Short mmCIF file of C-alpha atoms in Angstrom, two decimals:
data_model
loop_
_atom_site.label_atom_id
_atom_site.label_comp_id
_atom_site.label_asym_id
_atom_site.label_seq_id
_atom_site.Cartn_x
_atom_site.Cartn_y
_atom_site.Cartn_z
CA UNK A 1 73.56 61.62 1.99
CA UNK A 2 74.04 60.83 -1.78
CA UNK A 3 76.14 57.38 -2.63
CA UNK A 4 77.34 56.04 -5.84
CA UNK A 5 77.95 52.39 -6.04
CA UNK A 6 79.71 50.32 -8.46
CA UNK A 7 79.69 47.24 -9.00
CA UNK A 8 81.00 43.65 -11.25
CA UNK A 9 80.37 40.09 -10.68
CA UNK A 10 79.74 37.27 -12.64
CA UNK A 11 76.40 37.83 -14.05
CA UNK A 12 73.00 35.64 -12.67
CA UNK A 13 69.54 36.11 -11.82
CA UNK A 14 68.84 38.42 -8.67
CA UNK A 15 71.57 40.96 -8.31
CA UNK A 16 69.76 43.76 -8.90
CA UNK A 17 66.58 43.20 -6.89
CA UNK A 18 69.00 42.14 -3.87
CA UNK A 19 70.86 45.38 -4.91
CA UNK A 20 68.19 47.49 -4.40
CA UNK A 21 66.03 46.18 -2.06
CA UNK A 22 68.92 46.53 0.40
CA UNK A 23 69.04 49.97 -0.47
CA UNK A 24 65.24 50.33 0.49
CA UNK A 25 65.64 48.60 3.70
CA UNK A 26 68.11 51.23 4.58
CA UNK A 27 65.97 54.07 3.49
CA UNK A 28 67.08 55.14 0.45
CA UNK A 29 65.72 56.13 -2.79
CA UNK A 30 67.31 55.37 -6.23
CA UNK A 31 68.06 58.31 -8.78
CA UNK A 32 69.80 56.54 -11.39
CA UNK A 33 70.59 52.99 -12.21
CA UNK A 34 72.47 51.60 -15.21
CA UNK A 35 73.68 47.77 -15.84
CA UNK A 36 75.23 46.17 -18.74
CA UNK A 37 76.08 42.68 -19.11
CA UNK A 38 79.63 41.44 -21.16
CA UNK A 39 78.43 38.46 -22.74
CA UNK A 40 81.55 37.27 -23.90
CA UNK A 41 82.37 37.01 -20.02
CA UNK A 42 79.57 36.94 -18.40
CA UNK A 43 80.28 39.51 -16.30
CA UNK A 44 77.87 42.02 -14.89
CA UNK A 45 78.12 45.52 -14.20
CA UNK A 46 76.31 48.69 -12.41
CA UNK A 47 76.05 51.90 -11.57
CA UNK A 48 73.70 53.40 -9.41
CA UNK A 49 73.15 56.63 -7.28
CA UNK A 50 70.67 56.39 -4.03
CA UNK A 51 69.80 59.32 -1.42
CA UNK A 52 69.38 58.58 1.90
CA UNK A 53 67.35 61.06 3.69
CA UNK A 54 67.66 58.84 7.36
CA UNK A 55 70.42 59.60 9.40
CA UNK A 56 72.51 56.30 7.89
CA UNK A 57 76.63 56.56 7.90
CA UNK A 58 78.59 55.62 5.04
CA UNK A 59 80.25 52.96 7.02
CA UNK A 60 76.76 51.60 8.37
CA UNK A 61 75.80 51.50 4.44
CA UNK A 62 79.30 49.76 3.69
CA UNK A 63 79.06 47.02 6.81
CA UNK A 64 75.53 46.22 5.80
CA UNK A 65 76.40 45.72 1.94
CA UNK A 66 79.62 43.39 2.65
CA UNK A 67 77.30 40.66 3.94
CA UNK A 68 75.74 40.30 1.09
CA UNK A 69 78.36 41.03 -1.78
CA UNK A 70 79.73 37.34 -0.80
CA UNK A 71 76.58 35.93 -2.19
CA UNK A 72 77.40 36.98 -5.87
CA UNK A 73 80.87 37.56 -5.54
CA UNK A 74 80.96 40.74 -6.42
CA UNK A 75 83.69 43.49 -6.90
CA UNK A 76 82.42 46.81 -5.23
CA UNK A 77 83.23 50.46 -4.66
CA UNK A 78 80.82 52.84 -2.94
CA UNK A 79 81.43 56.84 -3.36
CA UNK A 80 79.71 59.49 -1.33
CA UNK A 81 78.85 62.55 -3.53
CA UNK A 82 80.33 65.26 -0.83
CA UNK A 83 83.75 63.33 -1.50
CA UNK A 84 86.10 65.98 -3.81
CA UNK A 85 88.76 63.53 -5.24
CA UNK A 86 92.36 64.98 -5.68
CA UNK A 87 93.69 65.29 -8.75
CA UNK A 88 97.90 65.83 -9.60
CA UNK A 89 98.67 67.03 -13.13
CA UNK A 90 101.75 66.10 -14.72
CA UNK A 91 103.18 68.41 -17.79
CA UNK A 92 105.72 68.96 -19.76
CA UNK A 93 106.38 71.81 -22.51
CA UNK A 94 102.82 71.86 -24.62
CA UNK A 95 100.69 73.71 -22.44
CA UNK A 96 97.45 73.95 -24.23
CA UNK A 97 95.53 70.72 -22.07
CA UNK A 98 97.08 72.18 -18.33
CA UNK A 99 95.46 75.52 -19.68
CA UNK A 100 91.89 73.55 -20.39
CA UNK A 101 91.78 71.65 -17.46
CA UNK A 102 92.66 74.30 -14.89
CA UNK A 103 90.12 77.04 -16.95
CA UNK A 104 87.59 74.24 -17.09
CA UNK A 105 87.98 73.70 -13.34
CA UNK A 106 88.30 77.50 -12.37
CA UNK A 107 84.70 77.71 -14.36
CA UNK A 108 82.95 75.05 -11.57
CA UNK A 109 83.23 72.38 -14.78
CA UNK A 110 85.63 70.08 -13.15
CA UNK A 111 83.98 68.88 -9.43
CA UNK A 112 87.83 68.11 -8.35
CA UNK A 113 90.92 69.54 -6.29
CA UNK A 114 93.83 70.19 -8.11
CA UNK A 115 96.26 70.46 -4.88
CA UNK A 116 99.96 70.38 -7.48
CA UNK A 117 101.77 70.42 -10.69
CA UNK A 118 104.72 68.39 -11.65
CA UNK A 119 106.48 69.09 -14.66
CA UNK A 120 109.95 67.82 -15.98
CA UNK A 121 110.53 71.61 -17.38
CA UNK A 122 110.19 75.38 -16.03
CA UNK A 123 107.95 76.68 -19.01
CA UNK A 124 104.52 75.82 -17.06
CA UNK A 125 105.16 77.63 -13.25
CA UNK A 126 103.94 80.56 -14.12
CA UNK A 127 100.56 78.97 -15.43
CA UNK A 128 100.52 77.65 -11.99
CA UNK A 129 101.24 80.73 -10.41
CA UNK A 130 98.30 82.26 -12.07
CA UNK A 131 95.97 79.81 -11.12
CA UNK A 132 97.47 79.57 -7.72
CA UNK A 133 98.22 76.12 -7.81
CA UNK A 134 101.63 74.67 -6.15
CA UNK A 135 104.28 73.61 -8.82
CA UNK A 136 106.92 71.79 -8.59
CA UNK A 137 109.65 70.64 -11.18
CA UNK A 138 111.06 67.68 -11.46
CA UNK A 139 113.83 67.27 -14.11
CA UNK A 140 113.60 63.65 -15.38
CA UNK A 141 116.89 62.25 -17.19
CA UNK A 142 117.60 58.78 -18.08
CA UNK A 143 119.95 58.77 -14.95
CA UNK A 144 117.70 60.14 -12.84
CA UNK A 145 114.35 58.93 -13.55
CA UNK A 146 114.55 56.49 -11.02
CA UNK A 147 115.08 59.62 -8.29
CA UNK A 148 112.48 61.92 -9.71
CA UNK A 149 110.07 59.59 -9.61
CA UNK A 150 110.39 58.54 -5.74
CA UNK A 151 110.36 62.90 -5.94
CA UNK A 152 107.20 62.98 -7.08
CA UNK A 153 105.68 60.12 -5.62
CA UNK A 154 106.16 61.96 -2.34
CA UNK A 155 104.96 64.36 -3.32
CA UNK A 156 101.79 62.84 -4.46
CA UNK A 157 101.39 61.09 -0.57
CA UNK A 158 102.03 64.10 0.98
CA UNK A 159 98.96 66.11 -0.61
CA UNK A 160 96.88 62.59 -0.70
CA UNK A 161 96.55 62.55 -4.47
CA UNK A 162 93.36 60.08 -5.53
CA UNK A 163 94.34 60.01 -9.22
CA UNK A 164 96.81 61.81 -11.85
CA UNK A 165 96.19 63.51 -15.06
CA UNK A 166 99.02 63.36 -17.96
CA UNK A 167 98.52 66.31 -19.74
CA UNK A 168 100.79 66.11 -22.74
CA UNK A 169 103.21 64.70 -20.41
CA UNK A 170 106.06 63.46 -22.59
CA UNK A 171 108.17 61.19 -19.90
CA UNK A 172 106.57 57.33 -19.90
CA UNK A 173 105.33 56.47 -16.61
CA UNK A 174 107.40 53.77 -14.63
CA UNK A 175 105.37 50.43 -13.31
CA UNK A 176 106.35 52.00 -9.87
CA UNK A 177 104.38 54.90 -9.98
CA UNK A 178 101.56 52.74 -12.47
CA UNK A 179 101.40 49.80 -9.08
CA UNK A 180 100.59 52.63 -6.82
CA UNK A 181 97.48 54.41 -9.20
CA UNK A 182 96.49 51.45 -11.05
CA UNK A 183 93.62 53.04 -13.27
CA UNK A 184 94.38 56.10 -11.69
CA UNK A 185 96.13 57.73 -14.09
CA UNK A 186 94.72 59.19 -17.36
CA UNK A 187 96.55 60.19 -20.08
CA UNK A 188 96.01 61.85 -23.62
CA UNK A 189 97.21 60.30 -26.94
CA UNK A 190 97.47 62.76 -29.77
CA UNK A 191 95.84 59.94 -32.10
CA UNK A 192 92.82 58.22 -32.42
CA UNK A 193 94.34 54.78 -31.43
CA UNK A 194 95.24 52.08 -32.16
CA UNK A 195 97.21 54.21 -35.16
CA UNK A 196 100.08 56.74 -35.93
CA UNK A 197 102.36 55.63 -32.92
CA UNK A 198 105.27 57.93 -32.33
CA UNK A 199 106.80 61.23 -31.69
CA UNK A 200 105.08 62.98 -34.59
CA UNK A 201 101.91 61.52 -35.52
CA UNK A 202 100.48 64.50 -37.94
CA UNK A 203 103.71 63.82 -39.63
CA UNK A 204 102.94 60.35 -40.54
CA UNK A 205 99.03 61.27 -41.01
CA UNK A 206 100.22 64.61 -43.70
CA UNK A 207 102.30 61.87 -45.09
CA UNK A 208 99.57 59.28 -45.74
CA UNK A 209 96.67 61.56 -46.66
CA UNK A 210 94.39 60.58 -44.31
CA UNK A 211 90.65 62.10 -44.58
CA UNK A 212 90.28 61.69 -40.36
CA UNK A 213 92.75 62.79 -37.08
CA UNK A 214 91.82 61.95 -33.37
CA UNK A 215 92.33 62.09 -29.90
CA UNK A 216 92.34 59.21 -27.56
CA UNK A 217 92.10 59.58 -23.30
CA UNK A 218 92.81 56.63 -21.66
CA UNK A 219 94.13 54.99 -18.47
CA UNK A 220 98.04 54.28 -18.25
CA UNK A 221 99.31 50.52 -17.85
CA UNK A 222 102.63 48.97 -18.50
CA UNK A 223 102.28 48.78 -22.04
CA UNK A 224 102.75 51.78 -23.75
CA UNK A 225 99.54 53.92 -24.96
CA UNK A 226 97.54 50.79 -24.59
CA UNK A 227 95.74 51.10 -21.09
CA UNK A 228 92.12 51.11 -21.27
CA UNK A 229 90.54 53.83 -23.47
CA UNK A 230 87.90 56.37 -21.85
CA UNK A 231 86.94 58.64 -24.72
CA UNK A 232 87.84 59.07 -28.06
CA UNK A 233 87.04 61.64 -30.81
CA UNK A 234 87.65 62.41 -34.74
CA UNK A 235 87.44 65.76 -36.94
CA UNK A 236 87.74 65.63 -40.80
CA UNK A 237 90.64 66.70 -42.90
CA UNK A 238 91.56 66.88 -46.48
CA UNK A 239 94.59 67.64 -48.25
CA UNK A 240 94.38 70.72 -47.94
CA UNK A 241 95.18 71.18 -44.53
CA UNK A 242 98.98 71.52 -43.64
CA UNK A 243 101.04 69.76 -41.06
CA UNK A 244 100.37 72.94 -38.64
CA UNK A 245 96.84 72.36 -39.39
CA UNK A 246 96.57 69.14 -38.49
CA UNK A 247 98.35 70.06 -34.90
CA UNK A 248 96.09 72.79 -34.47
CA UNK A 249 93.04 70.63 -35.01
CA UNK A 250 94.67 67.80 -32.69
CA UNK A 251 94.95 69.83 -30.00
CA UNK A 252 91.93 71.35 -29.90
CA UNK A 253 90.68 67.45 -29.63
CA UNK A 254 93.16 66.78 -27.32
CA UNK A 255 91.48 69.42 -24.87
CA UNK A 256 88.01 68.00 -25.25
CA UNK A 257 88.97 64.30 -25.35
CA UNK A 258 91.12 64.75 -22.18
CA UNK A 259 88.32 67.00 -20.29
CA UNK A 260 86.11 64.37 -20.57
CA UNK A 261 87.90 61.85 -19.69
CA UNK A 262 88.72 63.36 -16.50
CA UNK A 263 85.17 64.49 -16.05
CA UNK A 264 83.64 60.41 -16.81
CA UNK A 265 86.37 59.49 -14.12
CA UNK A 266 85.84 62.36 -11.26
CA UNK A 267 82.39 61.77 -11.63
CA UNK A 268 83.01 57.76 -11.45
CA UNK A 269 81.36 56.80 -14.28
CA UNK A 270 84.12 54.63 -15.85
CA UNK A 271 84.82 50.77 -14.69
CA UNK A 272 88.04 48.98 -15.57
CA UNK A 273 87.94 45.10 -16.55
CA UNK A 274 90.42 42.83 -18.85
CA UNK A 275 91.90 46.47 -20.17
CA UNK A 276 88.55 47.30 -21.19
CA UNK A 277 86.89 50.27 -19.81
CA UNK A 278 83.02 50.54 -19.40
CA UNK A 279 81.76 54.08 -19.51
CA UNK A 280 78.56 55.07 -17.89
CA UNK A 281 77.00 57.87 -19.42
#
């Protein structure tokens, strides 16, 4: 048995020798180990991975390690590695990040189960179809948001979704559906934020001349595009590059800023705290 345990608490002396001496008592052996300390909050955090070659239960592990969690109040998840996690996508017209992510996770890249796909419009079913993936679609209108949401989050109970992946989907996300994922679902900005907010972002960028464009993957809160950011990258451009240029570069960022974001979170390498995310690598 492989676990993965994260952890935060406010940060003193002796959490991670009682950390991992428990882990020895109960047999296992430590693979990796990370910690980082927020100074500004003194807040302590970890990662670690342990095998356990005994015959010990995940719930033997997890009754063991709640009595002494208490001791420095911490916050705690523990993952075991056989565990696929469930993954929804959400689209809308611009296919080009559904097409990644499913190719990516046809290839073995993506350690997940991709069990549906909502979209608000037809145009992605038979990219579905192809990949053999249920779709459903969900038209969303201003009158009927409310509806289509309750639609899909049925839908998202009844194939025990873990966590849900925006992929250029252009309908903002009710608190509703954000209270039942909280930092569960990912989406992809086409900007390198905070900057260029909007429908058309390469628009503004063309207009101002500017010598960088980006990507941004982060998790989805209340406030619009500014959840906690996962993974962010940049490519150059000059002015000579067109407005069609510019989209063509973006999405080719978009794809690779959004992959790994889902990868960092399906392999649980990313911790949430005061809208800050802390990424394991």
């Amino acid at each position: 048995m492989k676990l993965t345990i994260l952890i935060n608490c406010p940060d003193q002396a002796g959490i991670i020798s009682t950390v991992t001496n428990f882990i020895h008592t109960k047999g296992g052996n430590i693979v990796y180990i990370d910690q980082y300390v927020d100074k500004e909050s003194a807040t302590f955090f970890m990662r670690l991975e342990s095998e356990f070659s005994n015959a010990l239960t995940l719930n033997e592990f997890k009754s063991g390690f709640k009595t002494l969690a208490p001791t420095y109040q911490m916050k705690w998840e523990i993952h075991k590695e056989v565990t696929v996690p469930k993954m929804a996508i959400f689209v809308s017209k611009y296919d080009h990040c559904l097409y990644d992510l499913l190719s990516r996770h046809s290839s073995g890249e993506l350690a997940v189960d991709i069990p549906l796909i909502i979209s608000n419009h037809n145009k992605a079913e038979s990219i579905a179809n192809q990949f053999n993936i249920p779709f459903y679609h969900i038209p969303v209108t201003k009158e009927t948001k409310k509806e289509a949401e309750e639609k899909q989050l049925a839908l998202l109970a009844e194939y025990k979704v873990d966590f849900i992946v925006l992929a250029r989907y252009m309908q903002i996300v009710s608190q509703t559906v954000i209270d039942q994922y909280p930092n569960k679902i990912i989406n992809i900005h086409h900007s390198f934020l905070p900057a260029f907010a909007g429908a058309k972002p390469y628009h503004a960028a063309y207009k101002r001349g500017v010598k960088i464009i980006g990507a941004t993957s982060h998790y989805v809160t209340a406030d619009l595009d500014e959840g906690p950011i996962i993974e962010q990258d940049v490519t150059t451009v000059s002015h000579t590059h067109s407005i069609k240029d510019l989209i063509a570069k973006g999405r080719d960022l978009e794809k690779i800023v959004l992959a790994r974001g889902v990868k960092l979170h399906i392999e649980r390498k990313t911790m949430v705290f005061n809208n800050k995310t802390i990424v394991f690598i």
